[in-house]
Tab-separated table of C-alpha atoms in Angstrom:
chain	number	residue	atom	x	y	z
D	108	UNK	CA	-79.883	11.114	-251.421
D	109	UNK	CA	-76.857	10.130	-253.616
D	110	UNK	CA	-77.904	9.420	-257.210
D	111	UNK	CA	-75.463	7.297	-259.660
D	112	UNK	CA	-75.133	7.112	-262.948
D	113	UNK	CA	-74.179	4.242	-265.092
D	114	UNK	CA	-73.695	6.879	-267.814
D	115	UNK	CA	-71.448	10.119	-268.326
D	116	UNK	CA	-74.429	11.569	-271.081
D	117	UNK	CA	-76.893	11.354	-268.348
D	118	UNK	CA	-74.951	12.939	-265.689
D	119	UNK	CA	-74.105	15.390	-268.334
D	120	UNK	CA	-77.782	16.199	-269.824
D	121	UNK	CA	-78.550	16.810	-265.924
D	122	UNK	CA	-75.853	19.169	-265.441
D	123	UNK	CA	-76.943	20.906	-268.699
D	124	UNK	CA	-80.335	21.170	-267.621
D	125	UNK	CA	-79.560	22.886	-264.128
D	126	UNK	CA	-76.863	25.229	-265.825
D	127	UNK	CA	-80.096	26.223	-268.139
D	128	UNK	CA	-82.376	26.648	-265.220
D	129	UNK	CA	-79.849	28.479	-263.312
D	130	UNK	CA	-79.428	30.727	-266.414
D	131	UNK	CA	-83.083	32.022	-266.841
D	132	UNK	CA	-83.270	32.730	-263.290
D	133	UNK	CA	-79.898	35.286	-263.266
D	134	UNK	CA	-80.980	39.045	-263.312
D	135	UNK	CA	-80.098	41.176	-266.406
D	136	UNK	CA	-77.129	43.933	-265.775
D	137	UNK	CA	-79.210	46.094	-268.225
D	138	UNK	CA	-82.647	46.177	-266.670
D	139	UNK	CA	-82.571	48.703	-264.419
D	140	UNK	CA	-82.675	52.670	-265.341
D	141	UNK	CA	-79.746	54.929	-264.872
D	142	UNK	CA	-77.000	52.693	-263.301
D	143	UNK	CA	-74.473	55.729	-263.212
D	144	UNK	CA	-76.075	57.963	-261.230
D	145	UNK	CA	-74.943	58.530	-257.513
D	146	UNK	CA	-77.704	60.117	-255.069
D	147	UNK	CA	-76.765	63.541	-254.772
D	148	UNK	CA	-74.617	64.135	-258.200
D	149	UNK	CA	-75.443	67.204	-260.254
D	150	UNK	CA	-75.735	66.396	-263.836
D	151	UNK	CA	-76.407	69.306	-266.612
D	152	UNK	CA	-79.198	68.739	-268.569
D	153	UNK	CA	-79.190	69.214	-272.178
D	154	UNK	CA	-79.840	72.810	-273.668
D	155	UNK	CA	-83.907	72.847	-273.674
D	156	UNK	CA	-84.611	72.604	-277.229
D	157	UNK	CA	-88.133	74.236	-277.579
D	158	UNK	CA	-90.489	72.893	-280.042
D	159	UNK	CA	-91.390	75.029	-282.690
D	160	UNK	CA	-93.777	75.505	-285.645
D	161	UNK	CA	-92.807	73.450	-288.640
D	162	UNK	CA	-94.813	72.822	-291.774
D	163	UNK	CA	-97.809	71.134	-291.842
D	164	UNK	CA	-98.033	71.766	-288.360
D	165	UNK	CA	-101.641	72.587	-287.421
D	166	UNK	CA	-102.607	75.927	-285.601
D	167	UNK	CA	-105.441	77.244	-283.698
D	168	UNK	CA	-105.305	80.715	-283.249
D	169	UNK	CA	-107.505	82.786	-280.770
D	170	UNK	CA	-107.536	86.622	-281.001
D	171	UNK	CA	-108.952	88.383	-278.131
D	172	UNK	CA	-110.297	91.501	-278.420
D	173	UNK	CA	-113.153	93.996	-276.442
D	174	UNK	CA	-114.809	94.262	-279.412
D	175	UNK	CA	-116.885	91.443	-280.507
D	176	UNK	CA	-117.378	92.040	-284.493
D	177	UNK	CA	-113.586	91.822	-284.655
D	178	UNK	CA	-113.045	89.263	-282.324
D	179	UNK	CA	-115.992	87.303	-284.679
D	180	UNK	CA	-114.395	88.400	-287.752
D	181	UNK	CA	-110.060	86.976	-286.267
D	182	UNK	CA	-111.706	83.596	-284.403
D	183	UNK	CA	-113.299	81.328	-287.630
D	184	UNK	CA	-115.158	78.607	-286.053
D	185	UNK	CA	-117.284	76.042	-287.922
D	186	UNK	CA	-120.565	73.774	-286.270
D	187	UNK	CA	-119.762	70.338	-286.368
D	188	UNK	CA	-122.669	67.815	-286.786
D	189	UNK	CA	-125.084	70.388	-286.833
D	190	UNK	CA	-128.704	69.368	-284.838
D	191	UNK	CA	-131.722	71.832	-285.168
D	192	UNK	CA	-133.150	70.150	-282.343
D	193	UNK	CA	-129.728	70.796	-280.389
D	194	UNK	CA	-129.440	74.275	-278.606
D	195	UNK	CA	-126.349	73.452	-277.553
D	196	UNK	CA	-124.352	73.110	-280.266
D	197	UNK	CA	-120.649	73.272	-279.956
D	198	UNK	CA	-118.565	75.437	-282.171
D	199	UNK	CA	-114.833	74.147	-282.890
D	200	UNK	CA	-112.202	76.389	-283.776
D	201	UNK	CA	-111.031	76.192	-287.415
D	202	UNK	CA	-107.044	75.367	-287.584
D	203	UNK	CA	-104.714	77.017	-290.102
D	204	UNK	CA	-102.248	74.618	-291.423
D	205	UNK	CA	-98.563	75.741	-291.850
D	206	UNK	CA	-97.384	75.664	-295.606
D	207	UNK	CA	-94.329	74.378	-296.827
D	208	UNK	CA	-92.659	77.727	-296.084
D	209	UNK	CA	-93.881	78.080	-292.725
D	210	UNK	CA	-96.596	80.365	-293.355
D	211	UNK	CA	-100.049	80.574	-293.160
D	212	UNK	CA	-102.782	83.020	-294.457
D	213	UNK	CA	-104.179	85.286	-291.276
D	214	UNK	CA	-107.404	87.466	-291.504
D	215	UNK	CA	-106.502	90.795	-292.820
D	216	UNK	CA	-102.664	90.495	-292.465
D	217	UNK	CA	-102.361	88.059	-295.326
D	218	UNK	CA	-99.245	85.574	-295.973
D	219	UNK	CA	-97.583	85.909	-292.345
D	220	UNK	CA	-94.907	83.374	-291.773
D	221	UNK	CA	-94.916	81.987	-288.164
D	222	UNK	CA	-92.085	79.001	-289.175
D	223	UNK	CA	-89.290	78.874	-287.013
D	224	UNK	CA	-90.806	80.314	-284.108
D	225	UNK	CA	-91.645	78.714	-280.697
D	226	UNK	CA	-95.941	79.111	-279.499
D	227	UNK	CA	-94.841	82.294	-277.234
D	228	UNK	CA	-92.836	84.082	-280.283
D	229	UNK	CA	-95.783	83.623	-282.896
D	230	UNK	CA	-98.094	84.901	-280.209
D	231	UNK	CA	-95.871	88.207	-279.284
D	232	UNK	CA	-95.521	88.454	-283.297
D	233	UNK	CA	-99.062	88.390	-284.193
D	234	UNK	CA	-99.865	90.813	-280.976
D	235	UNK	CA	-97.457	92.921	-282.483
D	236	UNK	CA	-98.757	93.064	-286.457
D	237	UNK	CA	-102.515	93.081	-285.297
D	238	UNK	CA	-101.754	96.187	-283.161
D	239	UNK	CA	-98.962	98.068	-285.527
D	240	UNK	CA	-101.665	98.040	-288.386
D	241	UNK	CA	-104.074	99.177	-286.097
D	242	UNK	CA	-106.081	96.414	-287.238
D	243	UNK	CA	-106.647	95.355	-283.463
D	244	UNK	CA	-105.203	97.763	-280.434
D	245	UNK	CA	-106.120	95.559	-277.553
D	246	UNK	CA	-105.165	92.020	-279.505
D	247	UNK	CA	-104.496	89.401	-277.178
D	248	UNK	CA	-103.167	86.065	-279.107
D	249	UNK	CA	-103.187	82.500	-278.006
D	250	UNK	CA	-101.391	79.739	-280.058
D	251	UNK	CA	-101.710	76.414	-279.867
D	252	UNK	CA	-100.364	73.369	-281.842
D	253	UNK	CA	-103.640	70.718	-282.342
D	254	UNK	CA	-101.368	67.930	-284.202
D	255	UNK	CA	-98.491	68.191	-281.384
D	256	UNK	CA	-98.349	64.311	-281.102
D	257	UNK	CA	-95.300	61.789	-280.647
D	258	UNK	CA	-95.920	58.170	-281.461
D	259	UNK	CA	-94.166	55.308	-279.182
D	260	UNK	CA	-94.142	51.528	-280.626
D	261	UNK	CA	-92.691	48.320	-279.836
D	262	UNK	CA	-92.341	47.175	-276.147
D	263	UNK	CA	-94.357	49.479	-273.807
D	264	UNK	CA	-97.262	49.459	-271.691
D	265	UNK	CA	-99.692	51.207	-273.748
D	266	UNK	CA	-98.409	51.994	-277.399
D	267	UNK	CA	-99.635	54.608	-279.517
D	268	UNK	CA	-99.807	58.221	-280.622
D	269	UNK	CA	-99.677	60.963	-277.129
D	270	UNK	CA	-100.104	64.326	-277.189
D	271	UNK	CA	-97.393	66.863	-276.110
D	272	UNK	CA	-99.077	68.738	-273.375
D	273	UNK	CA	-96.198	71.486	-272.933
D	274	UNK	CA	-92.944	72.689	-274.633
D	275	UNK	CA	-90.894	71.054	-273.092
D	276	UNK	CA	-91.736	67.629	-272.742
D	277	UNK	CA	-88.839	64.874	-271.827
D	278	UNK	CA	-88.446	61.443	-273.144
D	279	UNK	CA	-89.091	60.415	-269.744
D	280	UNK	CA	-92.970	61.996	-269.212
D	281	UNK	CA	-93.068	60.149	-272.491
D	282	UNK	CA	-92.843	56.327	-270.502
D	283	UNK	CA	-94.376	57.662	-267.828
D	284	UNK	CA	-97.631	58.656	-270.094
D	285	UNK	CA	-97.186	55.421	-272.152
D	286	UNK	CA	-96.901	52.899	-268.491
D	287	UNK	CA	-93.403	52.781	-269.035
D	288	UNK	CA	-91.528	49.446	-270.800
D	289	UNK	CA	-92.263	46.205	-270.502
D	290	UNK	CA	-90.065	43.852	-269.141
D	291	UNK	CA	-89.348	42.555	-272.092
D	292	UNK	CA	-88.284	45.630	-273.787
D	293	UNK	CA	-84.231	46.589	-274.352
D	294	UNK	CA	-83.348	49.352	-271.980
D	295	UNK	CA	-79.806	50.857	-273.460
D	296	UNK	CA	-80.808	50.497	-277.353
D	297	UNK	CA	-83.908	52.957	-277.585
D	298	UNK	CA	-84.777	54.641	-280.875
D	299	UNK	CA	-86.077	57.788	-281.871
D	300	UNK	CA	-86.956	58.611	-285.223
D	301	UNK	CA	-86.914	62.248	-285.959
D	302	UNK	CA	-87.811	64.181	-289.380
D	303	UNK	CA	-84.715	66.782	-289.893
D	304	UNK	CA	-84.126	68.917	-292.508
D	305	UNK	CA	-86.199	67.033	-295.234
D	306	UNK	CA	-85.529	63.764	-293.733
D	307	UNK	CA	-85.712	61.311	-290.997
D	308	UNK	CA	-82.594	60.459	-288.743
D	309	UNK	CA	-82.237	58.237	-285.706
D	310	UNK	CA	-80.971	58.651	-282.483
D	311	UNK	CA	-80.146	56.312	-279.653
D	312	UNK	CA	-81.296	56.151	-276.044
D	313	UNK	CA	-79.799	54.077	-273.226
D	314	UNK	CA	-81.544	54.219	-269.912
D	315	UNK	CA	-79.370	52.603	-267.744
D	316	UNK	CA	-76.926	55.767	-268.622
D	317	UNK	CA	-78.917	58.366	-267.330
D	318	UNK	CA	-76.105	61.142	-267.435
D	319	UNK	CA	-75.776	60.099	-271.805
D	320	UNK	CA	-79.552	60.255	-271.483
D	321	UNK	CA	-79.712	63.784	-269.754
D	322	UNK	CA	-77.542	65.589	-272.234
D	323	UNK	CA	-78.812	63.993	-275.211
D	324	UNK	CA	-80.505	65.951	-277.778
D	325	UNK	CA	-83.472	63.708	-278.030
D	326	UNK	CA	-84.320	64.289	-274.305
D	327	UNK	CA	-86.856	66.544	-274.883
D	328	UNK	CA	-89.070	65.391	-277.818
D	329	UNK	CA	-90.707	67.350	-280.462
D	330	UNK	CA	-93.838	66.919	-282.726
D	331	UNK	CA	-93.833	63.720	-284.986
D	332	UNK	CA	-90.823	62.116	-282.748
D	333	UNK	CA	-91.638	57.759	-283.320
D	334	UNK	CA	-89.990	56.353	-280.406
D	335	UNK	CA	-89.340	52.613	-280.319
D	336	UNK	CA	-88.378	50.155	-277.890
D	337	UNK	CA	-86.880	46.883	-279.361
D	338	UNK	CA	-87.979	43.644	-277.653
D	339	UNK	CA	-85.133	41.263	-276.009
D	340	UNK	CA	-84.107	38.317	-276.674
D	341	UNK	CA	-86.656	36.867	-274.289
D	342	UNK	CA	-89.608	38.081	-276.463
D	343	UNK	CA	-87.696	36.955	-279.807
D	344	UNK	CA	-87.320	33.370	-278.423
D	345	UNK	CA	-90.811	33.309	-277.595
D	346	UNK	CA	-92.178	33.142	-281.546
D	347	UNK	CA	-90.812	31.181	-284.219
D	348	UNK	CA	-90.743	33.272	-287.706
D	349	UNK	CA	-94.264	32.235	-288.765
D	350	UNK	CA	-95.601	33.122	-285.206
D	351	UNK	CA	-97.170	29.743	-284.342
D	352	UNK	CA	-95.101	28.499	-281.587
D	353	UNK	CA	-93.595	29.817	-278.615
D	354	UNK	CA	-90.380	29.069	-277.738
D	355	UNK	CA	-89.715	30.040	-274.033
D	356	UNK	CA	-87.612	29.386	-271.310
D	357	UNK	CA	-89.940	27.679	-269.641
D	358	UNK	CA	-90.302	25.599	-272.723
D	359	UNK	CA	-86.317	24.804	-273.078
D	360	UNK	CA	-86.940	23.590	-269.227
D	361	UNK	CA	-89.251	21.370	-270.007
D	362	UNK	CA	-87.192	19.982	-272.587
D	363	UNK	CA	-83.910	19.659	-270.505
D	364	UNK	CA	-86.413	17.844	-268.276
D	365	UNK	CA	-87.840	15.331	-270.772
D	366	UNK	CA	-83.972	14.834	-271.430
D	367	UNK	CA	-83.139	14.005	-268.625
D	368	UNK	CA	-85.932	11.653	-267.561
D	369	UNK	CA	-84.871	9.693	-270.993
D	370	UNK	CA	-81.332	10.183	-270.447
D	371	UNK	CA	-81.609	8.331	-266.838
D	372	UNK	CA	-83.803	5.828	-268.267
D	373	UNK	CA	-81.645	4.558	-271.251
D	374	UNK	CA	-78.503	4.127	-269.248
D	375	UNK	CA	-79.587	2.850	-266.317
């Protein structure tokens, strides 16, 4: 069916209309994750960088020993909520919080400093002191890190503050624990926010490079890391300033629609 126009504007608001239909239908080059990767390359990761204790970091410590007035005396545990009409009470270990020189005060070794080192070294060390002062022969330490959290805002699945279940935990396990992005979130401009030597500095993540991503030095996180995910221009167009409108392309459609129609029906 041949159409004519009695007017240039309305064959032109047409055109304009299709060019902007056309435009939210074409793909994004930088949606998809690491674009530069062949199957088969062998890329070098980045040198693990294992997390270690830092101050205000929160420790529970578990001594085990065959004798069970010392293992008592090394374990402090405190009764939360107590119940007397509850047996079953639970008892919760009782953390020891890191100082600000990466120290913390340890049953009958006193001011130990544990800063610096990674879970495995603190537990070797204390092994080591507990045994040396013949305090406890058979000591058998476990470390763990209770406040060993990242936080992950802006466009992802499921936002919010994760725990670090292992040492070395990649940015990747991170989306994958969080549901991954959403589609409205920008791929090659991800920040991390990480506190460094008395202060905060930011790094930036591209997916779609995975070989940059690999090697870089926020790979594998570390306690405290805020990772956010900036939201495209897709998600910006959809709220005016105040937040009371959207504005999407489904809307500018509509428009180029309504345009049209009037367009046509003024210059017939």
């Amino acid at each position: 069916m041949l159409i004519r126009f009695k007017s240039r504007m309305a064959a032109l608001v047409l055109i304009a209309g299709v060019a902007m239909g056309f435009a939210s239908c074409k793909a994004p080059a930088d949606y998809n994750y690491f674009q530069d990767l062949t199957p088969g390359e062998l890329v070098a990761l980045t040198s693990s960088n294992p997390i270690t204790i830092k101050p205000q970091d929160e420790l529970n410590i578990v001594v085990e020993t065959k004798n069970p007035e010392l293992r008592m005396a090394y374990n402090k545990t405190l009764i939360s909520e107590y119940n007397p009409n509850n047996m079953n009470a639970i008892d919760y270990m009782i953390n020891y919080v890191v100082d600000e020189n990466g120290s913390i005060n340890f049953p009958f070794l006193g001011k130990v400093k544990l800063g610096g080192m990674t879970r495995r070294e603190a537990e070797l060390f204390l092994e080591k002191e507990l045994r040396g002062q013949n305090l406890v022969n058979d000591a058998s330490v476990t470390v763990d890190m209770t406040n060993r959290t990242f936080n992950v805002m802006g466009e992802v699945q499921r936002p919010g503050t994760y725990a670090i279940p292992k040492d070395n935990y990649s940015i990747l396990e991170a989306f994958s624990a969080v549901g991954d992005l959403t589609s409205f979130g920008v791929r090659n401009d991800i920040q991390v926010i990480r506190q460094e030597d008395g202060g905060a500095k930011v790094y930036n993540v591209d997916l779609t490079q995975g070989k940059q991503l690999l090697q870089s030095p926020v790979f594998y996180i570390q306690q405290g890391d805020v990772i956010y995910v900036k939201a495209n221009k897709t998600k910006q167009m959809q709220s005016t300033t105040n937040g009371s409108q959207t504005m999407t392309y489904s809307f500018w459609i509509s428009l180029a629609s309504v345009i049209v129609t009037l367009g046509v029906v003024l210059f017939k």
